[in-house]
Amino acid sequence: PAGGIEPDIDKQMSVIVRTIAGLQNKKGGVLYLGVNDAGNPIGIQHDFPYLNQSETDPYTYTETQDGYELKLRNSIKYLLGSNANSQLSISFKKENGLDYGEVSIKENLRPVFMQGNKLFQRAGNMTQILRGDEITWFIEERILQRHNALSDKIKATQHENIETQSEEV
């Protein structure tokens, strides 16, 4: 189990959500759930009985893939917010009779803070917390990226308008 020897669904969800935030604050990516570090599926079925043993989550979940996804999405929404939750997709695969999850994560051009005040970013195979001036630099970089994306969109629209006007003449 994530973070220790004994199953702790709250700690496990926190580690997963922190990693999602780190990926959204980098370039996005894919997070595999129920897969060991060697890339071999070990399954998520063993997590199902713990879905309702949370100290913080008042909801009840079915002990299924659907319940697991709902638990994960509620954790993401609670810890990162609705925008972060909408920037990913979750699917399940099966290999050798073992179910595992695949979370496809898009880069988010808005900084994604965990619990409103912790900024994580992925660096290689680790998720690190940004502190002090690192946060300032990160936010300035994101503002510049959003500005450039908007400028590119405006230029593309202007180019389309010019082409349409040329065709009408």
mmCIF file of C-alpha atoms in Angstrom:
data_model
loop_
_atom_site.group_PDB
_atom_site.id
_atom_site.type_symbol
_atom_site.label_atom_id
_atom_site.label_comp_id
_atom_site.label_asym_id
_atom_site.label_seq_id
_atom_site.Cartn_x
_atom_site.Cartn_y
_atom_site.Cartn_z
ATOM 1 C CA PRO A 1 0.000 0.000 0.000
ATOM 2 C CA ALA A 2 1.102 3.565 -0.713
ATOM 3 C CA GLY A 3 3.025 5.100 2.162
ATOM 4 C CA GLY A 4 3.405 2.097 4.443
ATOM 5 C CA ILE A 5 2.841 -1.534 5.273
ATOM 6 C CA GLU A 6 -0.765 -1.287 6.473
ATOM 7 C CA PRO A 7 -3.518 -0.295 4.027
ATOM 8 C CA ASP A 8 -4.455 3.373 4.401
ATOM 9 C CA ILE A 9 -6.880 4.515 1.698
ATOM 10 C CA ASP A 10 -6.560 8.187 2.665
ATOM 11 C CA LYS A 11 -2.767 8.106 2.374
ATOM 12 C CA GLN A 12 -2.988 6.135 -0.871
ATOM 13 C CA MET A 13 -5.413 8.646 -2.429
ATOM 14 C CA SER A 14 -3.224 11.522 -1.228
ATOM 15 C CA VAL A 15 -0.132 10.032 -2.923
ATOM 16 C CA ILE A 16 -2.073 9.420 -6.151
ATOM 17 C CA VAL A 17 -3.595 12.913 -6.161
ATOM 18 C CA ARG A 18 -0.228 14.542 -5.384
ATOM 19 C CA THR A 19 1.260 12.738 -8.378
ATOM 20 C CA ILE A 20 -1.627 13.863 -10.598
ATOM 21 C CA ALA A 21 -1.086 17.479 -9.478
ATOM 22 C CA GLY A 22 2.637 17.146 -10.203
ATOM 23 C CA LEU A 23 1.942 15.879 -13.714
ATOM 24 C CA GLN A 24 -0.655 18.584 -14.409
ATOM 25 C CA ASN A 25 1.902 21.161 -13.297
ATOM 26 C CA LYS A 26 4.497 19.726 -15.692
ATOM 27 C CA LYS A 27 3.589 18.437 -19.161
ATOM 28 C CA GLY A 28 0.922 15.894 -18.275
ATOM 29 C CA GLY A 29 1.429 12.166 -18.639
ATOM 30 C CA VAL A 30 0.020 8.773 -17.748
ATOM 31 C CA LEU A 31 -0.184 7.366 -14.230
ATOM 32 C CA TYR A 32 -0.691 3.621 -13.827
ATOM 33 C CA LEU A 33 -2.507 2.370 -10.738
ATOM 34 C CA GLY A 34 -2.018 -1.216 -9.624
ATOM 35 C CA VAL A 35 1.289 -1.532 -11.495
ATOM 36 C CA ASN A 36 4.614 -2.018 -9.701
ATOM 37 C CA ASP A 37 7.808 -0.061 -10.400
ATOM 38 C CA ALA A 38 8.952 -2.770 -12.817
ATOM 39 C CA GLY A 39 5.838 -2.120 -14.938
ATOM 40 C CA ASN A 40 4.071 -5.362 -14.020
ATOM 41 C CA PRO A 41 0.369 -5.270 -13.102
ATOM 42 C CA ILE A 42 -0.303 -6.266 -9.500
ATOM 43 C CA GLY A 43 -3.971 -5.266 -9.607
ATOM 44 C CA ILE A 44 -6.217 -2.825 -7.819
ATOM 45 C CA GLN A 45 -8.781 -5.406 -6.676
ATOM 46 C CA HIS A 46 -7.073 -5.689 -3.287
ATOM 47 C CA ASP A 47 -7.839 -1.961 -2.717
ATOM 48 C CA PHE A 48 -11.604 -2.342 -3.174
ATOM 49 C CA PRO A 49 -12.358 -3.512 0.413
ATOM 50 C CA TYR A 50 -10.658 -0.359 1.785
ATOM 51 C CA LEU A 51 -12.602 2.210 -0.269
ATOM 52 C CA ASN A 52 -15.017 2.876 2.611
ATOM 53 C CA GLN A 53 -12.420 2.987 5.391
ATOM 54 C CA SER A 54 -11.577 6.649 4.961
ATOM 55 C CA GLU A 55 -11.207 8.969 7.945
ATOM 56 C CA THR A 56 -12.175 11.994 5.827
ATOM 57 C CA ASP A 57 -14.528 10.854 3.034
ATOM 58 C CA PRO A 58 -18.194 10.547 4.067
ATOM 59 C CA TYR A 59 -19.339 8.794 0.876
ATOM 60 C CA THR A 60 -19.969 5.085 0.422
ATOM 61 C CA TYR A 61 -18.470 3.287 -2.565
ATOM 62 C CA THR A 62 -19.151 -0.044 -4.199
ATOM 63 C CA GLU A 63 -16.160 -2.390 -4.087
ATOM 64 C CA THR A 64 -15.741 -2.336 -7.869
ATOM 65 C CA GLN A 65 -13.775 -0.498 -10.548
ATOM 66 C CA ASP A 66 -16.592 2.035 -10.728
ATOM 67 C CA GLY A 67 -16.427 2.586 -6.966
ATOM 68 C CA TYR A 68 -12.645 2.926 -7.177
ATOM 69 C CA GLU A 69 -12.906 5.539 -9.941
ATOM 70 C CA LEU A 70 -15.565 7.474 -8.030
ATOM 71 C CA LYS A 71 -13.417 7.421 -4.872
ATOM 72 C CA LEU A 72 -10.432 8.657 -6.871
ATOM 73 C CA ARG A 73 -12.422 11.405 -8.625
ATOM 74 C CA ASN A 74 -13.920 12.589 -5.320
ATOM 75 C CA SER A 75 -10.406 12.703 -3.834
ATOM 76 C CA ILE A 76 -9.123 14.695 -6.827
ATOM 77 C CA LYS A 77 -12.052 17.106 -6.672
ATOM 78 C CA TYR A 78 -11.677 17.585 -2.906
ATOM 79 C CA LEU A 79 -7.865 17.979 -2.892
ATOM 80 C CA LEU A 80 -7.248 19.696 -6.268
ATOM 81 C CA GLY A 81 -10.583 21.112 -7.417
ATOM 82 C CA SER A 82 -13.068 20.520 -10.214
ATOM 83 C CA ASN A 83 -10.862 22.001 -12.946
ATOM 84 C CA ALA A 84 -8.065 19.521 -12.217
ATOM 85 C CA ASN A 85 -10.602 16.675 -12.126
ATOM 86 C CA SER A 86 -11.890 17.596 -15.581
ATOM 87 C CA GLN A 87 -8.384 17.560 -17.094
ATOM 88 C CA LEU A 88 -7.908 13.799 -16.914
ATOM 89 C CA SER A 89 -9.468 10.539 -17.991
ATOM 90 C CA ILE A 90 -9.464 7.245 -16.139
ATOM 91 C CA SER A 91 -9.702 3.843 -17.787
ATOM 92 C CA PHE A 92 -9.146 0.292 -16.640
ATOM 93 C CA LYS A 93 -7.260 -2.511 -18.300
ATOM 94 C CA LYS A 94 -6.800 -6.192 -17.514
ATOM 95 C CA GLU A 95 -3.642 -8.262 -17.852
ATOM 96 C CA ASN A 96 -3.168 -11.816 -16.563
ATOM 97 C CA GLY A 97 -6.470 -11.531 -14.703
ATOM 98 C CA LEU A 98 -5.355 -8.381 -12.861
ATOM 99 C CA ASP A 99 -7.185 -5.073 -13.220
ATOM 100 C CA TYR A 100 -5.123 -1.904 -13.285
ATOM 101 C CA GLY A 101 -5.949 1.744 -13.852
ATOM 102 C CA GLU A 102 -4.599 4.167 -16.389
ATOM 103 C CA VAL A 103 -4.982 7.866 -15.626
ATOM 104 C CA SER A 104 -4.281 10.087 -18.663
ATOM 105 C CA ILE A 105 -3.415 13.534 -17.379
ATOM 106 C CA LYS A 106 -3.374 16.741 -19.416
ATOM 107 C CA GLU A 107 -1.070 19.625 -18.621
ATOM 108 C CA ASN A 108 -3.027 22.369 -16.904
ATOM 109 C CA LEU A 109 -2.045 25.925 -17.812
ATOM 110 C CA ARG A 110 -3.422 27.105 -14.482
ATOM 111 C CA PRO A 111 -1.322 26.178 -11.441
ATOM 112 C CA VAL A 112 -2.870 23.184 -9.662
ATOM 113 C CA PHE A 113 -2.550 23.561 -5.896
ATOM 114 C CA MET A 114 -3.225 20.644 -3.558
ATOM 115 C CA GLN A 115 -5.558 21.674 -0.750
ATOM 116 C CA GLY A 116 -5.302 25.242 -2.018
ATOM 117 C CA ASN A 117 -1.742 25.864 -0.845
ATOM 118 C CA LYS A 118 0.718 23.132 -1.898
ATOM 119 C CA LEU A 119 2.225 23.267 -5.371
ATOM 120 C CA PHE A 120 3.713 20.003 -6.639
ATOM 121 C CA GLN A 121 5.548 19.396 -9.899
ATOM 122 C CA ARG A 122 6.835 16.211 -11.486
ATOM 123 C CA ALA A 123 10.597 15.933 -12.067
ATOM 124 C CA GLY A 124 11.573 12.667 -13.723
ATOM 125 C CA ASN A 125 10.203 9.860 -11.578
ATOM 126 C CA MET A 126 9.553 11.979 -8.480
ATOM 127 C CA THR A 127 6.927 14.471 -7.407
ATOM 128 C CA GLN A 128 8.426 17.457 -5.620
ATOM 129 C CA ILE A 129 6.870 20.340 -3.730
ATOM 130 C CA LEU A 130 7.760 23.814 -4.938
ATOM 131 C CA ARG A 131 8.654 26.386 -2.307
ATOM 132 C CA GLY A 132 9.425 30.105 -2.065
ATOM 133 C CA ASP A 133 10.659 31.691 -5.265
ATOM 134 C CA GLU A 134 10.137 28.382 -7.142
ATOM 135 C CA ILE A 135 6.400 29.063 -6.868
ATOM 136 C CA THR A 136 6.840 32.585 -8.219
ATOM 137 C CA TRP A 137 8.883 31.330 -11.181
ATOM 138 C CA PHE A 138 6.379 28.567 -11.873
ATOM 139 C CA ILE A 139 3.401 30.954 -11.876
ATOM 140 C CA GLU A 140 5.224 33.475 -14.074
ATOM 141 C CA GLU A 141 6.041 30.677 -16.539
ATOM 142 C CA ARG A 142 2.396 29.539 -16.630
ATOM 143 C CA ILE A 143 1.162 33.089 -17.239
ATOM 144 C CA LEU A 144 3.607 33.366 -20.157
ATOM 145 C CA GLN A 145 2.482 29.967 -21.542
ATOM 146 C CA ARG A 146 -1.184 31.011 -21.372
ATOM 147 C CA HIS A 147 -0.384 34.328 -23.046
ATOM 148 C CA ASN A 148 1.498 32.555 -25.852
ATOM 149 C CA ALA A 149 -1.305 30.007 -26.306
ATOM 150 C CA LEU A 150 -3.849 32.832 -26.555
ATOM 151 C CA SER A 151 -1.658 34.731 -29.033
ATOM 152 C CA ASP A 152 -1.313 31.588 -31.176
ATOM 153 C CA LYS A 153 -5.094 31.111 -31.116
ATOM 154 C CA ILE A 154 -5.703 34.740 -32.160
ATOM 155 C CA LYS A 155 -3.162 34.441 -35.005
ATOM 156 C CA ALA A 156 -4.782 31.210 -36.223
ATOM 157 C CA THR A 157 -8.229 32.854 -36.199
ATOM 158 C CA GLN A 158 -6.918 35.882 -38.087
ATOM 159 C CA HIS A 159 -5.275 33.596 -40.638
ATOM 160 C CA GLU A 160 -8.574 31.690 -41.128
ATOM 161 C CA ASN A 161 -10.444 34.985 -41.580
ATOM 162 C CA ILE A 162 -7.960 36.143 -44.240
ATOM 163 C CA GLU A 163 -8.298 32.811 -46.103
ATOM 164 C CA THR A 164 -12.108 33.026 -45.969
ATOM 165 C CA GLN A 165 -12.062 36.596 -47.276
ATOM 166 C CA SER A 166 -9.700 35.570 -50.120
ATOM 167 C CA GLU A 167 -12.034 32.764 -51.159
ATOM 168 C CA GLU A 168 -15.018 35.161 -51.259
ATOM 169 C CA VAL A 169 -13.239 37.599 -53.611
#
